[in-house]
Amino acid sequence: MTRSEPAPMRVAESASEYELVLTVAASTTFIVTIDGPAGTGKSTVAHRLAKRLGLEFLDTGAMYRAAALAALERGIDPADGPRVAELVRGMELHFDWTSDPPELYADGVAVGERIRTPEVTRAVTPVASNPLVRAAMVHAQRAIAHRHRRLVTEGRDQGSVVFPDADVRIYLDAKPEVRARRRVDQLRTKGIETTEAEVLAQIMERDRMDESRKDGPLVRPHGADIVDTSFIDIDDVIDRLEAVVRSRAGARLAEGRAASKSGGSRP
Ligand code: DC
């Protein structure tokens, strides 16, 4: 895997922001997890927050999608657990960290937009419910974080399973009806016409599958900050998340100061 330089740090506009920037910059590891259901704008939000904070960005949904794409391309039934697991174990997945957002490669080939088709979106549900696939992905994601220690990572299980000790754990939520409307609008821009009722039914079914699977179900991670995006636009969501990170990083800074005064150190 290639290692890119971290994105340039945004210039601080206030004393408290300056402190936040210093805290994040001085940290050799700083992990922000963002989990939540589909349609909350997670990917866009996580990517923009990462840029704002000068951190790297990991899209774990893309990894599951690449596995689903590989199964479809090889004619493997996505619900055939053992065969999909064998396929994933033999797959070489890596991100090119020099592109922004990092580009995912499967067996040396960029997956690009091929992982965003409706076929892959359908196939990914059984693939992501496969415990052996999840174990491989969790392992791969921790290995990535070992090399890219200053990261905003987004998915369904990042704060609950993969990085339960992350510095900041965020859960993004939105009402299913709002998520359905956003999806319909998004599809319309691609020339695909659907009804809100149809998309809502798909979203509810996907939520049910994500929440009920045994391994890595979609849950609100313990101690997570919950942000509802139903009635706020994306710029406001980013501002809120930055405020969450600021307050969490501030608490960490205060902990560090208290520990250094008493001669101890942060665990
Ligand atoms: O966020 P997305 O739509 O790109 O995710 C694709 C699928 O992968 C979706 O069905 C949820 C699943 N997923 C998961 O189970 N765990 C993750 N950490 C990320 C995504």
Short mmCIF file of C-alpha atoms and ligand atoms in Angstrom, two decimals:
data_model
loop_
_atom_site.label_atom_id
_atom_site.label_comp_id
_atom_site.label_asym_id
_atom_site.label_seq_id
_atom_site.Cartn_x
_atom_site.Cartn_y
_atom_site.Cartn_z
CA MET A 1 0.00 0.00 0.00
CA THR A 2 1.31 3.44 -0.82
CA ARG A 3 1.32 6.12 1.85
CA SER A 4 0.30 9.67 0.90
CA GLU A 5 1.11 12.84 2.79
CA PRO A 6 -1.78 13.88 5.04
CA ALA A 7 -3.99 16.61 3.57
CA PRO A 8 -2.85 20.12 4.52
CA MET A 9 -4.31 21.31 7.80
CA ARG A 10 -6.99 23.99 7.53
CA VAL A 11 -5.96 27.30 9.09
CA ALA A 12 -7.61 27.79 12.47
CA GLU A 13 -9.98 30.72 12.74
CA SER A 14 -10.30 30.95 16.51
CA ALA A 15 -8.30 30.18 19.64
CA SER A 16 -10.38 27.10 20.49
CA GLU A 17 -10.16 25.86 16.93
CA TYR A 18 -6.41 26.47 17.04
CA GLU A 19 -6.26 24.24 20.09
CA LEU A 20 -8.26 21.56 18.31
CA VAL A 21 -6.01 21.73 15.27
CA LEU A 22 -2.94 21.48 17.50
CA THR A 23 -4.37 18.53 19.40
CA VAL A 24 -5.21 16.63 16.27
CA ALA A 25 -1.93 17.57 14.57
CA ALA A 26 0.12 16.57 17.61
CA SER A 27 -1.59 13.21 17.89
CA THR A 28 0.24 10.36 16.27
CA THR A 29 -3.05 8.50 16.25
CA PHE A 30 -6.46 10.09 15.99
CA ILE A 31 -9.40 8.00 14.84
CA VAL A 32 -12.89 9.32 14.22
CA THR A 33 -15.52 6.67 13.41
CA ILE A 34 -18.78 7.53 11.65
CA ASP A 35 -21.45 4.86 11.52
CA GLY A 36 -25.09 4.96 10.52
CA PRO A 37 -27.63 3.69 8.02
CA ALA A 38 -27.62 4.32 4.26
CA GLY A 39 -28.86 7.71 3.10
CA THR A 40 -27.52 9.82 5.95
CA GLY A 41 -24.81 11.27 3.70
CA LYS A 42 -22.13 9.43 5.68
CA SER A 43 -19.54 9.09 2.90
CA THR A 44 -19.68 12.71 1.81
CA VAL A 45 -19.71 13.93 5.38
CA ALA A 46 -16.84 11.68 6.46
CA HIS A 47 -14.73 12.68 3.47
CA ARG A 48 -15.31 16.40 4.02
CA LEU A 49 -14.72 16.17 7.76
CA ALA A 50 -11.46 14.33 7.12
CA LYS A 51 -10.31 17.11 4.80
CA ARG A 52 -11.29 19.78 7.27
CA LEU A 53 -9.32 18.11 10.05
CA GLY A 54 -6.34 17.09 7.91
CA LEU A 55 -7.04 13.39 8.46
CA GLU A 56 -7.25 10.53 5.98
CA PHE A 57 -10.54 8.98 4.91
CA LEU A 58 -11.56 5.32 4.83
CA ASP A 59 -14.78 4.19 3.07
CA THR A 60 -15.36 0.66 4.41
CA GLY A 61 -18.62 0.22 2.49
CA ALA A 62 -16.50 0.35 -0.70
CA MET A 63 -14.57 -2.71 0.55
CA TYR A 64 -17.77 -4.76 0.98
CA ARG A 65 -19.01 -3.50 -2.38
CA ALA A 66 -15.73 -4.58 -4.05
CA ALA A 67 -16.23 -8.08 -2.62
CA ALA A 68 -19.80 -8.19 -3.97
CA LEU A 69 -18.62 -6.97 -7.39
CA ALA A 70 -15.91 -9.64 -7.51
CA ALA A 71 -18.51 -12.35 -6.71
CA LEU A 72 -20.84 -11.11 -9.47
CA GLU A 73 -18.00 -10.87 -12.00
CA ARG A 74 -16.96 -14.47 -11.30
CA GLY A 75 -20.52 -15.80 -11.43
CA ILE A 76 -20.50 -16.67 -7.71
CA ASP A 77 -23.86 -16.45 -5.93
CA PRO A 78 -23.42 -13.63 -3.35
CA ALA A 79 -25.42 -15.78 -0.89
CA ASP A 80 -23.01 -18.72 -1.24
CA GLY A 81 -21.16 -18.02 2.03
CA PRO A 82 -18.21 -20.44 1.75
CA ARG A 83 -17.43 -19.58 -1.89
CA VAL A 84 -17.65 -15.82 -1.28
CA ALA A 85 -15.46 -16.17 1.81
CA GLU A 86 -12.86 -18.10 -0.17
CA LEU A 87 -12.95 -15.46 -2.89
CA VAL A 88 -12.50 -12.61 -0.38
CA ARG A 89 -9.64 -14.35 1.40
CA GLY A 90 -7.79 -14.60 -1.91
CA MET A 91 -8.53 -11.02 -2.97
CA GLU A 92 -5.95 -8.27 -2.82
CA LEU A 93 -7.70 -5.03 -1.78
CA HIS A 94 -5.81 -1.78 -1.39
CA PHE A 95 -6.42 1.94 -1.56
CA ASP A 96 -4.31 4.40 -3.50
CA TRP A 97 -3.85 7.04 -0.80
CA THR A 98 -2.45 9.55 -3.27
CA SER A 99 -5.89 10.12 -4.80
CA ASP A 100 -8.65 12.02 -3.07
CA PRO A 101 -10.81 10.28 -2.00
CA PRO A 102 -8.52 7.24 -1.93
CA GLU A 103 -9.23 4.98 -4.90
CA LEU A 104 -9.95 1.32 -4.16
CA TYR A 105 -8.19 -1.41 -6.18
CA ALA A 106 -9.23 -5.06 -6.21
CA ASP A 107 -6.56 -7.44 -7.51
CA GLY A 108 -4.74 -4.48 -9.03
CA VAL A 109 -7.73 -2.99 -10.87
CA ALA A 110 -9.49 0.22 -9.80
CA VAL A 111 -13.11 -0.60 -8.96
CA GLY A 112 -14.36 2.93 -9.73
CA GLU A 113 -18.09 3.40 -10.17
CA ARG A 114 -18.65 -0.32 -10.88
CA ILE A 115 -19.23 -0.85 -7.15
CA ARG A 116 -22.13 1.65 -7.12
CA THR A 117 -24.53 -0.10 -9.54
CA PRO A 118 -27.96 -1.32 -8.34
CA GLU A 119 -26.80 -4.95 -8.94
CA VAL A 120 -23.86 -4.52 -6.57
CA THR A 121 -26.05 -2.69 -4.05
CA ARG A 122 -28.38 -5.71 -4.03
CA ALA A 123 -25.56 -8.27 -3.89
CA VAL A 124 -23.68 -6.56 -1.07
CA THR A 125 -26.28 -7.31 1.62
CA PRO A 126 -25.66 -11.08 1.76
CA VAL A 127 -21.92 -10.53 1.30
CA ALA A 128 -21.80 -8.13 4.28
CA SER A 129 -23.80 -10.60 6.39
CA ASN A 130 -21.20 -13.31 5.87
CA PRO A 131 -19.22 -13.68 9.16
CA LEU A 132 -16.08 -14.90 7.37
CA VAL A 133 -16.14 -11.91 5.03
CA ARG A 134 -16.67 -9.57 7.99
CA ALA A 135 -13.73 -11.11 9.87
CA ALA A 136 -11.47 -10.55 6.83
CA MET A 137 -12.68 -6.95 6.43
CA VAL A 138 -12.26 -6.10 10.12
CA HIS A 139 -8.71 -7.46 9.96
CA ALA A 140 -7.97 -5.46 6.78
CA GLN A 141 -9.44 -2.25 8.25
CA ARG A 142 -7.35 -2.52 11.43
CA ALA A 143 -4.26 -3.15 9.29
CA ILE A 144 -5.05 0.01 7.29
CA ALA A 145 -5.45 2.02 10.51
CA HIS A 146 -2.11 0.70 11.72
CA ARG A 147 -0.44 2.40 8.76
CA HIS A 148 -2.81 5.37 8.47
CA ARG A 149 -3.20 6.32 12.09
CA ARG A 150 -4.96 9.64 11.62
CA LEU A 151 -8.22 8.63 10.06
CA VAL A 152 -11.91 9.33 9.65
CA THR A 153 -13.46 5.94 8.94
CA GLU A 154 -17.10 5.33 8.02
CA GLY A 155 -19.32 2.27 7.85
CA ARG A 156 -21.73 0.32 10.05
CA ASP A 157 -19.46 -1.25 12.68
CA GLN A 158 -16.49 1.08 12.90
CA GLY A 159 -17.15 2.49 16.38
CA SER A 160 -18.80 -0.66 17.76
CA VAL A 161 -16.54 -3.48 16.54
CA VAL A 162 -13.52 -2.35 14.55
CA PHE A 163 -12.32 0.67 16.59
CA PRO A 164 -14.24 0.66 19.90
CA ASP A 165 -11.45 2.79 21.46
CA ALA A 166 -11.55 5.46 18.74
CA ASP A 167 -10.97 9.04 19.93
CA VAL A 168 -14.38 10.11 18.63
CA ARG A 169 -17.33 7.85 17.78
CA ILE A 170 -20.19 9.39 15.82
CA TYR A 171 -23.52 7.87 14.79
CA LEU A 172 -25.27 9.66 11.92
CA ASP A 173 -28.99 9.11 11.68
CA ALA A 174 -31.94 10.41 9.62
CA LYS A 175 -35.60 9.51 9.30
CA PRO A 176 -36.22 6.73 6.73
CA GLU A 177 -38.62 8.99 4.77
CA VAL A 178 -35.94 11.68 4.47
CA ARG A 179 -33.34 9.15 3.41
CA ALA A 180 -35.76 7.78 0.78
CA ARG A 181 -36.42 11.27 -0.60
CA ARG A 182 -32.68 11.97 -0.83
CA ARG A 183 -32.13 8.69 -2.66
CA VAL A 184 -34.93 9.41 -5.15
CA ASP A 185 -33.40 12.85 -5.85
CA GLN A 186 -29.96 11.31 -6.23
CA LEU A 187 -31.26 8.67 -8.68
CA ARG A 188 -33.12 11.34 -10.64
CA THR A 189 -29.84 13.18 -11.25
CA LYS A 190 -28.63 9.94 -12.85
CA GLY A 191 -31.76 9.78 -15.02
CA ILE A 192 -33.32 6.93 -13.00
CA GLU A 193 -36.98 7.48 -12.04
CA THR A 194 -38.36 5.63 -8.99
CA THR A 195 -41.06 6.31 -6.43
CA GLU A 196 -40.44 7.30 -2.84
CA ALA A 197 -42.60 4.39 -1.66
CA GLU A 198 -40.44 1.88 -3.57
CA VAL A 199 -37.17 3.34 -2.27
CA LEU A 200 -38.54 3.60 1.27
CA ALA A 201 -39.41 -0.10 1.23
CA GLN A 202 -35.84 -0.94 0.06
CA ILE A 203 -34.32 1.29 2.73
CA MET A 204 -36.41 -0.25 5.50
CA GLU A 205 -35.45 -3.74 4.32
CA ARG A 206 -31.75 -2.80 4.20
CA ASP A 207 -31.93 -1.28 7.69
CA ARG A 208 -33.59 -4.45 8.96
CA MET A 209 -30.84 -6.61 7.45
CA ASP A 210 -28.04 -4.31 8.68
CA GLU A 211 -29.50 -4.16 12.20
CA SER A 212 -30.39 -7.82 12.57
CA ARG A 213 -27.27 -9.57 11.29
CA LYS A 214 -25.40 -11.46 13.97
CA ASP A 215 -21.94 -10.17 13.14
CA GLY A 216 -21.22 -6.43 13.24
CA PRO A 217 -24.86 -5.30 13.21
CA LEU A 218 -25.60 -1.63 12.74
CA VAL A 219 -25.84 -0.26 16.31
CA ARG A 220 -25.22 3.03 18.04
CA PRO A 221 -21.71 2.49 19.45
CA HIS A 222 -21.36 2.81 23.21
CA GLY A 223 -20.66 6.44 24.11
CA ALA A 224 -21.22 7.65 20.54
CA ASP A 225 -22.34 11.18 19.72
CA ILE A 226 -25.58 10.88 17.75
CA VAL A 227 -26.24 13.47 15.05
CA ASP A 228 -29.59 13.47 13.22
CA THR A 229 -29.21 14.84 9.69
CA SER A 230 -32.93 14.79 8.78
CA PHE A 231 -33.45 18.54 8.87
CA ILE A 232 -29.98 20.03 8.45
CA ASP A 233 -28.01 20.52 5.29
CA ILE A 234 -24.63 19.01 4.67
CA ASP A 235 -22.60 22.12 5.59
CA ASP A 236 -24.35 22.26 8.94
CA VAL A 237 -23.73 18.55 9.49
CA ILE A 238 -19.98 19.07 8.95
CA ASP A 239 -19.98 22.05 11.33
CA ARG A 240 -21.74 19.96 13.97
CA LEU A 241 -19.34 17.10 13.59
CA GLU A 242 -16.39 19.44 13.83
CA ALA A 243 -17.90 20.77 17.06
CA VAL A 244 -18.24 17.19 18.35
CA VAL A 245 -14.60 16.44 17.52
CA ARG A 246 -13.56 19.75 19.09
CA SER A 247 -15.30 18.99 22.36
CA ARG A 248 -14.00 15.40 22.47
CA ALA A 249 -10.47 16.47 21.54
CA GLY A 250 -10.72 19.30 24.09
CA ALA A 251 -11.64 16.80 26.79
CA ARG A 252 -8.67 14.70 25.75
CA LEU A 253 -6.40 17.76 25.92
CA ALA A 254 -7.70 18.54 29.41
CA GLU A 255 -7.15 14.92 30.47
CA GLY A 256 -3.59 15.11 29.15
CA ARG A 257 -2.93 18.36 31.06
CA ALA A 258 -4.38 16.93 34.27
CA ALA A 259 -2.29 13.81 33.87
CA SER A 260 0.92 15.76 33.24
CA LYS A 261 0.28 18.00 36.30
CA SER A 262 -0.19 14.97 38.51
CA GLY A 263 2.84 13.31 36.90
CA GLY A 264 0.73 10.54 35.31
CA SER A 265 0.00 9.87 31.67
CA ARG A 266 -3.06 9.18 29.57
CA PRO A 267 -3.78 5.45 29.48
O1 DC B 1 -22.22 2.44 2.95
P1 DC B 1 -22.45 1.57 1.71
O2 DC B 1 -23.85 1.63 1.14
O3 DC B 1 -21.40 1.78 0.65
O4 DC B 1 -22.25 0.07 2.25
C1 DC B 1 -22.40 -1.03 1.38
C2 DC B 1 -22.90 -2.24 2.16
O5 DC B 1 -21.89 -2.71 3.04
C3 DC B 1 -24.15 -2.01 3.00
O6 DC B 1 -25.03 -3.10 2.78
C4 DC B 1 -23.68 -2.05 4.42
C5 DC B 1 -22.40 -2.84 4.35
N1 DC B 1 -21.37 -2.36 5.27
C6 DC B 1 -21.16 -3.08 6.41
O7 DC B 1 -21.87 -4.05 6.67
N2 DC B 1 -20.18 -2.70 7.27
C7 DC B 1 -19.42 -1.64 7.00
N3 DC B 1 -18.45 -1.28 7.86
C8 DC B 1 -19.63 -0.88 5.84
C9 DC B 1 -20.64 -1.26 4.98
#
